Protein backbone atom coordinates (compact mmCIF):
# COMPACT_ATOMS: atom_id res chain seq x y z
CA UNK A 1 0.00 0.00 0.00
CA UNK A 2 1.21 3.51 -0.75
CA UNK A 3 1.13 6.78 1.10
CA UNK A 4 -0.14 9.48 -1.27
CA UNK A 5 0.92 13.08 -0.65
CA UNK A 6 -1.01 15.81 -2.47
CA UNK A 7 0.09 19.42 -2.68
CA UNK A 8 -2.74 21.73 -3.75
CA UNK A 9 -2.17 25.28 -4.91
CA UNK A 10 -0.61 27.07 -7.87
CA UNK A 11 1.16 24.59 -10.14
CA UNK A 12 3.59 25.76 -12.79
CA UNK A 13 5.30 23.99 -15.67
CA UNK A 14 8.31 25.81 -17.13
CA UNK A 15 9.82 24.94 -20.51
CA UNK A 16 13.35 26.11 -21.31
CA UNK A 17 15.16 25.81 -24.60
CA UNK A 18 16.73 27.85 -27.34
CA UNK A 19 15.59 29.33 -30.62
CA UNK A 20 17.36 31.27 -33.39
CA UNK A 21 18.14 34.90 -32.61
CA UNK A 22 16.55 35.91 -35.93
CA UNK A 23 13.26 34.40 -34.74
CA UNK A 24 13.37 36.52 -31.56
CA UNK A 25 13.94 39.62 -33.67
CA UNK A 26 11.10 38.68 -36.01
CA UNK A 27 8.64 38.03 -33.16
CA UNK A 28 9.55 41.32 -31.47
CA UNK A 29 9.10 43.20 -34.75
CA UNK A 30 5.76 41.50 -35.45
CA UNK A 31 4.55 42.26 -31.91
CA UNK A 32 5.41 45.94 -32.25
CA UNK A 33 3.70 46.01 -35.65
CA UNK A 34 0.50 44.53 -34.20
CA UNK A 35 0.54 47.07 -31.36
CA UNK A 36 1.00 49.95 -33.80
CA UNK A 37 -2.05 48.77 -35.76
CA UNK A 38 -4.16 48.58 -32.60
CA UNK A 39 -2.99 51.96 -31.34
CA UNK A 40 -3.97 53.48 -34.68
CA UNK A 41 -7.50 52.31 -33.85
CA UNK A 42 -7.29 53.82 -30.38
CA UNK A 43 -6.76 50.48 -28.65
CA UNK A 44 -4.05 50.32 -26.00
CA UNK A 45 -1.76 47.31 -26.22
CA UNK A 46 1.81 46.26 -25.46
CA UNK A 47 4.50 44.35 -27.36
CA UNK A 48 4.68 41.88 -24.46
CA UNK A 49 1.05 40.79 -24.73
CA UNK A 50 1.17 40.70 -28.53
CA UNK A 51 4.34 38.59 -28.47
CA UNK A 52 2.77 36.22 -25.92
CA UNK A 53 -0.28 35.82 -28.17
CA UNK A 54 2.06 34.80 -31.00
CA UNK A 55 4.15 32.47 -28.84
CA UNK A 56 1.33 30.62 -27.08
CA UNK A 57 -1.09 30.56 -29.98
CA UNK A 58 -1.16 28.26 -32.96
CA UNK A 59 -1.54 31.12 -35.41
CA UNK A 60 -0.25 31.14 -38.95
CA UNK A 61 1.90 34.15 -38.08
CA UNK A 62 4.32 32.27 -35.87
CA UNK A 63 4.46 29.35 -38.28
CA UNK A 64 5.41 31.79 -41.02
CA UNK A 65 7.97 33.54 -38.80
CA UNK A 66 9.63 30.27 -37.84
CA UNK A 67 9.51 28.97 -41.40
CA UNK A 68 11.40 31.98 -42.74
CA UNK A 69 14.42 30.86 -40.71
CA UNK A 70 14.12 27.14 -41.31
CA UNK A 71 12.49 26.38 -37.96
CA UNK A 72 9.33 24.30 -37.58
CA UNK A 73 6.87 25.34 -34.87
CA UNK A 74 5.45 22.45 -32.83
CA UNK A 75 4.22 24.65 -30.02
CA UNK A 76 5.96 26.27 -27.06
CA UNK A 77 5.99 23.03 -25.02
CA UNK A 78 8.46 21.54 -27.49
CA UNK A 79 10.98 24.24 -26.59
CA UNK A 80 12.51 22.25 -23.74
CA UNK A 81 15.96 21.48 -25.08
CA UNK A 82 17.61 22.02 -21.71
CA UNK A 83 14.91 21.57 -19.14
CA UNK A 84 11.27 21.25 -18.17
CA UNK A 85 10.56 22.16 -14.54
CA UNK A 86 7.45 21.67 -12.43
CA UNK A 87 6.64 23.13 -9.06
CA UNK A 88 4.01 24.52 -6.74
CA UNK A 89 3.82 27.50 -4.44
CA UNK A 90 5.11 30.41 -6.48
CA UNK A 91 6.08 32.08 -3.23
CA UNK A 92 7.75 35.46 -2.90
CA UNK A 93 8.07 35.02 0.85
CA UNK A 94 8.59 31.50 2.12
CA UNK A 95 6.88 28.52 0.58
CA UNK A 96 3.91 30.34 -0.89
CA UNK A 97 0.26 29.48 -0.41
CA UNK A 98 -0.72 25.85 -0.79
CA UNK A 99 -1.93 22.98 1.36
CA UNK A 100 -0.80 19.38 1.71
CA UNK A 101 -2.93 16.31 2.30
CA UNK A 102 -1.53 12.89 3.20
CA UNK A 103 -3.55 9.75 2.48
CA UNK A 104 -2.97 6.21 3.72
CA UNK A 105 -4.94 3.51 1.86
CA UNK A 106 -7.33 6.16 0.58
CA UNK A 107 -8.00 7.56 4.06
CA UNK A 108 -7.06 11.16 4.84
CA UNK A 109 -4.31 10.96 7.45
CA UNK A 110 -3.10 14.54 7.87
CA UNK A 111 -3.80 17.99 6.43
CA UNK A 112 -1.17 20.73 6.48
CA UNK A 113 -2.07 24.37 5.78
CA UNK A 114 0.01 27.57 5.52
CA UNK A 115 0.80 29.42 8.75
CA UNK A 116 -0.38 31.18 10.78
CA UNK A 117 -2.64 28.38 11.95
CA UNK A 118 -5.77 29.59 13.73
CA UNK A 119 -6.26 28.11 17.25
CA UNK A 120 -9.71 26.71 16.40
CA UNK A 121 -8.19 24.68 13.53
CA UNK A 122 -5.38 23.00 15.47
CA UNK A 123 -7.42 19.87 16.14
CA UNK A 124 -7.86 19.19 12.40
CA UNK A 125 -4.85 20.80 10.70
CA UNK A 126 -1.10 21.12 11.08
CA UNK A 127 1.09 24.00 9.91
CA UNK A 128 3.32 23.67 6.86
CA UNK A 129 6.04 25.35 8.92
CA UNK A 130 6.42 21.99 10.70
CA UNK A 131 7.94 20.56 7.50
CA UNK A 132 11.66 21.10 6.88
CA UNK A 133 12.98 22.86 3.78
CA UNK A 134 15.92 21.87 1.60
CA UNK A 135 16.99 24.53 -0.89
CA UNK A 136 18.71 23.41 -4.08
CA UNK A 137 20.69 25.48 -6.53
CA UNK A 138 18.92 27.22 -9.37
CA UNK A 139 19.28 25.43 -12.73
CA UNK A 140 22.36 26.44 -14.67
CA UNK A 141 21.83 28.37 -17.88
CA UNK A 142 23.71 26.54 -20.64
CA UNK A 143 25.47 28.19 -23.53
CA UNK A 144 22.94 28.19 -26.32
CA UNK A 145 25.41 28.24 -29.21
CA UNK A 146 26.08 30.64 -32.04
CA UNK A 147 23.00 32.53 -33.26
CA UNK A 148 20.80 30.82 -30.67
CA UNK A 149 19.32 32.35 -27.52
CA UNK A 150 17.88 30.67 -24.39
CA UNK A 151 14.18 31.20 -23.83
CA UNK A 152 11.82 30.30 -20.96
CA UNK A 153 8.05 30.08 -20.94
CA UNK A 154 5.33 28.00 -19.39
CA UNK A 155 1.90 27.75 -17.80
CA UNK A 156 0.59 28.15 -14.28
CA UNK A 157 -2.76 27.82 -12.54
CA UNK A 158 -4.66 26.12 -9.74
CA UNK A 159 -3.80 22.41 -9.63
CA UNK A 160 -1.94 19.82 -7.58
CA UNK A 161 1.23 17.79 -7.41
CA UNK A 162 0.99 14.18 -6.27
CA UNK A 163 3.76 12.11 -4.66
CA UNK A 164 3.67 8.37 -3.95
CA UNK A 165 5.61 6.82 -1.09
CA UNK A 166 5.89 3.10 -0.40
CA UNK A 167 4.38 2.49 3.00
CA UNK A 168 6.75 1.47 5.77
CA UNK A 169 5.93 0.20 9.23
CA UNK A 170 4.73 3.62 10.35
CA UNK A 171 4.48 6.92 8.52
CA UNK A 172 6.43 9.74 10.16
CA UNK A 173 5.45 13.25 8.96
CA UNK A 174 8.59 14.68 10.58
CA UNK A 175 10.67 12.71 8.05
CA UNK A 176 9.25 14.83 5.23
CA UNK A 177 11.17 17.73 3.74
CA UNK A 178 10.22 20.14 0.96
CA UNK A 179 12.72 20.65 -1.86
CA UNK A 180 12.65 24.25 -3.03
CA UNK A 181 14.49 26.26 -5.63
CA UNK A 182 14.18 29.57 -7.42
CA UNK A 183 14.22 29.81 -11.18
CA UNK A 184 15.50 33.38 -11.45
CA UNK A 185 18.61 32.24 -13.32
CA UNK A 186 16.40 30.89 -16.11
CA UNK A 187 14.23 34.00 -16.22
CA UNK A 188 11.31 32.93 -14.02
CA UNK A 189 10.90 35.33 -11.12
CA UNK A 190 9.98 32.91 -8.34
CA UNK A 191 11.88 33.21 -5.09
CA UNK A 192 10.69 29.93 -3.63
CA UNK A 193 9.18 27.15 -5.70
CA UNK A 194 8.47 23.72 -4.19
CA UNK A 195 9.71 21.25 -6.79
CA UNK A 196 9.80 18.04 -4.78
CA UNK A 197 9.63 16.19 -1.45
CA UNK A 198 12.10 13.96 0.37
CA UNK A 199 11.33 11.33 3.00
CA UNK A 200 14.19 10.38 5.33
CA UNK A 201 16.46 12.24 2.92
CA UNK A 202 15.38 10.23 -0.14
CA UNK A 203 13.59 11.97 -3.00
CA UNK A 204 10.06 10.80 -3.79
CA UNK A 205 8.80 11.04 -7.34
CA UNK A 206 5.93 13.39 -8.08
CA UNK A 207 3.77 14.48 -10.97
CA UNK A 208 2.00 17.80 -11.61
CA UNK A 209 -1.72 17.84 -12.37
CA UNK A 210 -2.58 21.36 -13.54
CA UNK A 211 -6.21 22.36 -13.43
CA UNK A 212 -8.36 22.98 -16.50
CA UNK A 213 -7.81 26.74 -16.39
CA UNK A 214 -4.18 27.69 -16.95
CA UNK A 215 -2.55 31.00 -17.74
CA UNK A 216 0.68 31.59 -19.65
CA UNK A 217 3.83 32.82 -17.97
CA UNK A 218 5.48 35.89 -19.46
CA UNK A 219 7.90 34.67 -22.13
CA UNK A 220 11.52 35.74 -21.58
CA UNK A 221 14.74 35.36 -23.55
CA UNK A 222 18.33 35.87 -22.44
CA UNK A 223 20.47 38.54 -24.08
CA UNK A 224 24.12 37.49 -23.93
CA UNK A 225 25.18 41.02 -24.85
CA UNK A 226 23.10 42.73 -22.16
CA UNK A 227 23.53 39.81 -19.73
CA UNK A 228 19.93 39.92 -18.60
CA UNK A 229 16.53 38.46 -19.35
CA UNK A 230 14.24 40.42 -21.64
CA UNK A 231 10.59 40.11 -22.51
CA UNK A 232 9.78 38.43 -25.80
CA UNK A 233 8.37 41.66 -27.22
CA UNK A 234 11.40 43.75 -26.20
CA UNK A 235 13.48 45.22 -28.99
CA UNK A 236 16.84 43.39 -29.10
CA UNK A 237 19.46 46.13 -29.33
CA UNK A 238 23.13 45.25 -29.53
PDB file of C-alpha atoms in Angstrom, residues 40-201:
ATOM      1  CA  UNK A  40      -3.971  53.485 -34.684  1.00  0.00           C
ATOM      2  CA  UNK A  41      -7.496  52.314 -33.849  1.00  0.00           C
ATOM      3  CA  UNK A  42      -7.294  53.824 -30.378  1.00  0.00           C
ATOM      4  CA  UNK A  43      -6.760  50.481 -28.647  1.00  0.00           C
ATOM      5  CA  UNK A  44      -4.050  50.323 -26.000  1.00  0.00           C
ATOM      6  CA  UNK A  45      -1.763  47.309 -26.217  1.00  0.00           C
ATOM      7  CA  UNK A  46       1.808  46.264 -25.463  1.00  0.00           C
ATOM      8  CA  UNK A  47       4.495  44.347 -27.365  1.00  0.00           C
ATOM      9  CA  UNK A  48       4.681  41.883 -24.459  1.00  0.00           C
ATOM     10  CA  UNK A  49       1.051  40.791 -24.725  1.00  0.00           C
ATOM     11  CA  UNK A  50       1.167  40.705 -28.529  1.00  0.00           C
ATOM     12  CA  UNK A  51       4.341  38.595 -28.466  1.00  0.00           C
ATOM     13  CA  UNK A  52       2.772  36.219 -25.918  1.00  0.00           C
ATOM     14  CA  UNK A  53      -0.278  35.819 -28.172  1.00  0.00           C
ATOM     15  CA  UNK A  54       2.059  34.799 -30.996  1.00  0.00           C
ATOM     16  CA  UNK A  55       4.146  32.466 -28.838  1.00  0.00           C
ATOM     17  CA  UNK A  56       1.326  30.617 -27.076  1.00  0.00           C
ATOM     18  CA  UNK A  57      -1.085  30.555 -29.976  1.00  0.00           C
ATOM     19  CA  UNK A  58      -1.164  28.259 -32.960  1.00  0.00           C
ATOM     20  CA  UNK A  59      -1.542  31.118 -35.413  1.00  0.00           C
ATOM     21  CA  UNK A  60      -0.253  31.136 -38.951  1.00  0.00           C
ATOM     22  CA  UNK A  61       1.903  34.150 -38.076  1.00  0.00           C
ATOM     23  CA  UNK A  62       4.319  32.267 -35.871  1.00  0.00           C
ATOM     24  CA  UNK A  63       4.457  29.351 -38.282  1.00  0.00           C
ATOM     25  CA  UNK A  64       5.409  31.786 -41.015  1.00  0.00           C
ATOM     26  CA  UNK A  65       7.966  33.538 -38.802  1.00  0.00           C
ATOM     27  CA  UNK A  66       9.631  30.267 -37.841  1.00  0.00           C
ATOM     28  CA  UNK A  67       9.507  28.973 -41.403  1.00  0.00           C
ATOM     29  CA  UNK A  68      11.399  31.982 -42.738  1.00  0.00           C
ATOM     30  CA  UNK A  69      14.417  30.862 -40.715  1.00  0.00           C
ATOM     31  CA  UNK A  70      14.119  27.140 -41.314  1.00  0.00           C
ATOM     32  CA  UNK A  71      12.490  26.376 -37.965  1.00  0.00           C
ATOM     33  CA  UNK A  72       9.333  24.302 -37.581  1.00  0.00           C
ATOM     34  CA  UNK A  73       6.866  25.338 -34.866  1.00  0.00           C
ATOM     35  CA  UNK A  74       5.449  22.454 -32.833  1.00  0.00           C
ATOM     36  CA  UNK A  75       4.221  24.653 -30.016  1.00  0.00           C
ATOM     37  CA  UNK A  76       5.963  26.267 -27.057  1.00  0.00           C
ATOM     38  CA  UNK A  77       5.993  23.028 -25.016  1.00  0.00           C
ATOM     39  CA  UNK A  78       8.455  21.542 -27.486  1.00  0.00           C
ATOM     40  CA  UNK A  79      10.985  24.242 -26.587  1.00  0.00           C
ATOM     41  CA  UNK A  80      12.509  22.253 -23.739  1.00  0.00           C
ATOM     42  CA  UNK A  81      15.963  21.478 -25.077  1.00  0.00           C
ATOM     43  CA  UNK A  82      17.610  22.016 -21.714  1.00  0.00           C
ATOM     44  CA  UNK A  83      14.908  21.565 -19.141  1.00  0.00           C
ATOM     45  CA  UNK A  84      11.269  21.250 -18.167  1.00  0.00           C
ATOM     46  CA  UNK A  85      10.558  22.159 -14.543  1.00  0.00           C
ATOM     47  CA  UNK A  86       7.448  21.666 -12.430  1.00  0.00           C
ATOM     48  CA  UNK A  87       6.638  23.126  -9.058  1.00  0.00           C
ATOM     49  CA  UNK A  88       4.009  24.516  -6.738  1.00  0.00           C
ATOM     50  CA  UNK A  89       3.816  27.500  -4.440  1.00  0.00           C
ATOM     51  CA  UNK A  90       5.111  30.412  -6.475  1.00  0.00           C
ATOM     52  CA  UNK A  91       6.082  32.082  -3.235  1.00  0.00           C
ATOM     53  CA  UNK A  92       7.754  35.461  -2.899  1.00  0.00           C
ATOM     54  CA  UNK A  93       8.074  35.024   0.847  1.00  0.00           C
ATOM     55  CA  UNK A  94       8.593  31.501   2.122  1.00  0.00           C
ATOM     56  CA  UNK A  95       6.876  28.518   0.581  1.00  0.00           C
ATOM     57  CA  UNK A  96       3.912  30.340  -0.893  1.00  0.00           C
ATOM     58  CA  UNK A  97       0.264  29.484  -0.414  1.00  0.00           C
ATOM     59  CA  UNK A  98      -0.719  25.854  -0.790  1.00  0.00           C
ATOM     60  CA  UNK A  99      -1.930  22.982   1.362  1.00  0.00           C
ATOM     61  CA  UNK A 100      -0.796  19.383   1.710  1.00  0.00           C
ATOM     62  CA  UNK A 101      -2.929  16.308   2.295  1.00  0.00           C
ATOM     63  CA  UNK A 102      -1.532  12.889   3.195  1.00  0.00           C
ATOM     64  CA  UNK A 103      -3.549   9.747   2.481  1.00  0.00           C
ATOM     65  CA  UNK A 104      -2.971   6.214   3.722  1.00  0.00           C
ATOM     66  CA  UNK A 105      -4.941   3.505   1.864  1.00  0.00           C
ATOM     67  CA  UNK A 106      -7.333   6.162   0.583  1.00  0.00           C
ATOM     68  CA  UNK A 107      -8.002   7.556   4.060  1.00  0.00           C
ATOM     69  CA  UNK A 108      -7.055  11.161   4.843  1.00  0.00           C
ATOM     70  CA  UNK A 109      -4.313  10.961   7.453  1.00  0.00           C
ATOM     71  CA  UNK A 110      -3.105  14.543   7.875  1.00  0.00           C
ATOM     72  CA  UNK A 111      -3.800  17.993   6.432  1.00  0.00           C
ATOM     73  CA  UNK A 112      -1.174  20.732   6.484  1.00  0.00           C
ATOM     74  CA  UNK A 113      -2.071  24.373   5.776  1.00  0.00           C
ATOM     75  CA  UNK A 114       0.008  27.572   5.518  1.00  0.00           C
ATOM     76  CA  UNK A 115       0.804  29.417   8.749  1.00  0.00           C
ATOM     77  CA  UNK A 116      -0.382  31.179  10.779  1.00  0.00           C
ATOM     78  CA  UNK A 117      -2.638  28.375  11.947  1.00  0.00           C
ATOM     79  CA  UNK A 118      -5.769  29.587  13.732  1.00  0.00           C
ATOM     80  CA  UNK A 119      -6.264  28.107  17.249  1.00  0.00           C
ATOM     81  CA  UNK A 120      -9.712  26.714  16.398  1.00  0.00           C
ATOM     82  CA  UNK A 121      -8.193  24.677  13.532  1.00  0.00           C
ATOM     83  CA  UNK A 122      -5.381  22.996  15.465  1.00  0.00           C
ATOM     84  CA  UNK A 123      -7.415  19.868  16.143  1.00  0.00           C
ATOM     85  CA  UNK A 124      -7.860  19.195  12.404  1.00  0.00           C
ATOM     86  CA  UNK A 125      -4.852  20.801  10.704  1.00  0.00           C
ATOM     87  CA  UNK A 126      -1.099  21.117  11.081  1.00  0.00           C
ATOM     88  CA  UNK A 127       1.089  23.995   9.911  1.00  0.00           C
ATOM     89  CA  UNK A 128       3.322  23.673   6.860  1.00  0.00           C
ATOM     90  CA  UNK A 129       6.041  25.349   8.923  1.00  0.00           C
ATOM     91  CA  UNK A 130       6.420  21.989  10.698  1.00  0.00           C
ATOM     92  CA  UNK A 131       7.940  20.563   7.497  1.00  0.00           C
ATOM     93  CA  UNK A 132      11.655  21.102   6.884  1.00  0.00           C
ATOM     94  CA  UNK A 133      12.978  22.857   3.784  1.00  0.00           C
ATOM     95  CA  UNK A 134      15.920  21.866   1.602  1.00  0.00           C
ATOM     96  CA  UNK A 135      16.988  24.527  -0.890  1.00  0.00           C
ATOM     97  CA  UNK A 136      18.712  23.408  -4.077  1.00  0.00           C
ATOM     98  CA  UNK A 137      20.690  25.479  -6.534  1.00  0.00           C
ATOM     99  CA  UNK A 138      18.922  27.222  -9.374  1.00  0.00           C
ATOM    100  CA  UNK A 139      19.279  25.426 -12.731  1.00  0.00           C
ATOM    101  CA  UNK A 140      22.364  26.443 -14.673  1.00  0.00           C
ATOM    102  CA  UNK A 141      21.829  28.370 -17.876  1.00  0.00           C
ATOM    103  CA  UNK A 142      23.713  26.538 -20.638  1.00  0.00           C
ATOM    104  CA  UNK A 143      25.470  28.190 -23.532  1.00  0.00           C
ATOM    105  CA  UNK A 144      22.942  28.187 -26.323  1.00  0.00           C
ATOM    106  CA  UNK A 145      25.411  28.237 -29.208  1.00  0.00           C
ATOM    107  CA  UNK A 146      26.082  30.645 -32.037  1.00  0.00           C
ATOM    108  CA  UNK A 147      23.003  32.532 -33.264  1.00  0.00           C
ATOM    109  CA  UNK A 148      20.796  30.819 -30.668  1.00  0.00           C
ATOM    110  CA  UNK A 149      19.318  32.346 -27.521  1.00  0.00           C
ATOM    111  CA  UNK A 150      17.884  30.673 -24.387  1.00  0.00           C
ATOM    112  CA  UNK A 151      14.181  31.199 -23.833  1.00  0.00           C
ATOM    113  CA  UNK A 152      11.823  30.301 -20.964  1.00  0.00           C
ATOM    114  CA  UNK A 153       8.050  30.079 -20.936  1.00  0.00           C
ATOM    115  CA  UNK A 154       5.326  27.996 -19.387  1.00  0.00           C
ATOM    116  CA  UNK A 155       1.903  27.750 -17.801  1.00  0.00           C
ATOM    117  CA  UNK A 156       0.589  28.146 -14.278  1.00  0.00           C
ATOM    118  CA  UNK A 157      -2.761  27.819 -12.539  1.00  0.00           C
ATOM    119  CA  UNK A 158      -4.657  26.115  -9.740  1.00  0.00           C
ATOM    120  CA  UNK A 159      -3.803  22.413  -9.627  1.00  0.00           C
ATOM    121  CA  UNK A 160      -1.939  19.818  -7.580  1.00  0.00           C
ATOM    122  CA  UNK A 161       1.235  17.786  -7.414  1.00  0.00           C
ATOM    123  CA  UNK A 162       0.992  14.179  -6.269  1.00  0.00           C
ATOM    124  CA  UNK A 163       3.762  12.114  -4.656  1.00  0.00           C
ATOM    125  CA  UNK A 164       3.670   8.367  -3.948  1.00  0.00           C
ATOM    126  CA  UNK A 165       5.607   6.817  -1.088  1.00  0.00           C
ATOM    127  CA  UNK A 166       5.894   3.098  -0.404  1.00  0.00           C
ATOM    128  CA  UNK A 167       4.383   2.494   3.000  1.00  0.00           C
ATOM    129  CA  UNK A 168       6.751   1.469   5.773  1.00  0.00           C
ATOM    130  CA  UNK A 169       5.931   0.199   9.229  1.00  0.00           C
ATOM    131  CA  UNK A 170       4.725   3.617  10.354  1.00  0.00           C
ATOM    132  CA  UNK A 171       4.483   6.921   8.518  1.00  0.00           C
ATOM    133  CA  UNK A 172       6.426   9.738  10.156  1.00  0.00           C
ATOM    134  CA  UNK A 173       5.449  13.248   8.958  1.00  0.00           C
ATOM    135  CA  UNK A 174       8.590  14.680  10.577  1.00  0.00           C
ATOM    136  CA  UNK A 175      10.674  12.713   8.055  1.00  0.00           C
ATOM    137  CA  UNK A 176       9.252  14.832   5.228  1.00  0.00           C
ATOM    138  CA  UNK A 177      11.172  17.733   3.740  1.00  0.00           C
ATOM    139  CA  UNK A 178      10.223  20.136   0.959  1.00  0.00           C
ATOM    140  CA  UNK A 179      12.721  20.645  -1.859  1.00  0.00           C
ATOM    141  CA  UNK A 180      12.648  24.251  -3.027  1.00  0.00           C
ATOM    142  CA  UNK A 181      14.486  26.260  -5.632  1.00  0.00           C
ATOM    143  CA  UNK A 182      14.180  29.571  -7.416  1.00  0.00           C
ATOM    144  CA  UNK A 183      14.218  29.812 -11.176  1.00  0.00           C
ATOM    145  CA  UNK A 184      15.498  33.382 -11.448  1.00  0.00           C
ATOM    146  CA  UNK A 185      18.611  32.239 -13.324  1.00  0.00           C
ATOM    147  CA  UNK A 186      16.395  30.889 -16.110  1.00  0.00           C
ATOM    148  CA  UNK A 187      14.234  33.999 -16.219  1.00  0.00           C
ATOM    149  CA  UNK A 188      11.313  32.934 -14.016  1.00  0.00           C
ATOM    150  CA  UNK A 189      10.898  35.334 -11.116  1.00  0.00           C
ATOM    151  CA  UNK A 190       9.976  32.913  -8.341  1.00  0.00           C
ATOM    152  CA  UNK A 191      11.879  33.210  -5.090  1.00  0.00           C
ATOM    153  CA  UNK A 192      10.692  29.933  -3.629  1.00  0.00           C
ATOM    154  CA  UNK A 193       9.175  27.153  -5.704  1.00  0.00           C
ATOM    155  CA  UNK A 194       8.474  23.723  -4.186  1.00  0.00           C
ATOM    156  CA  UNK A 195       9.709  21.254  -6.788  1.00  0.00           C
ATOM    157  CA  UNK A 196       9.804  18.039  -4.775  1.00  0.00           C
ATOM    158  CA  UNK A 197       9.630  16.194  -1.451  1.00  0.00           C
ATOM    159  CA  UNK A 198      12.100  13.963   0.369  1.00  0.00           C
ATOM    160  CA  UNK A 199      11.330  11.334   2.996  1.00  0.00           C
ATOM    161  CA  UNK A 200      14.186  10.384   5.329  1.00  0.00           C
ATOM    162  CA  UNK A 201      16.459  12.235   2.919  1.00  0.00           C
TER     163      UNK A 201
END
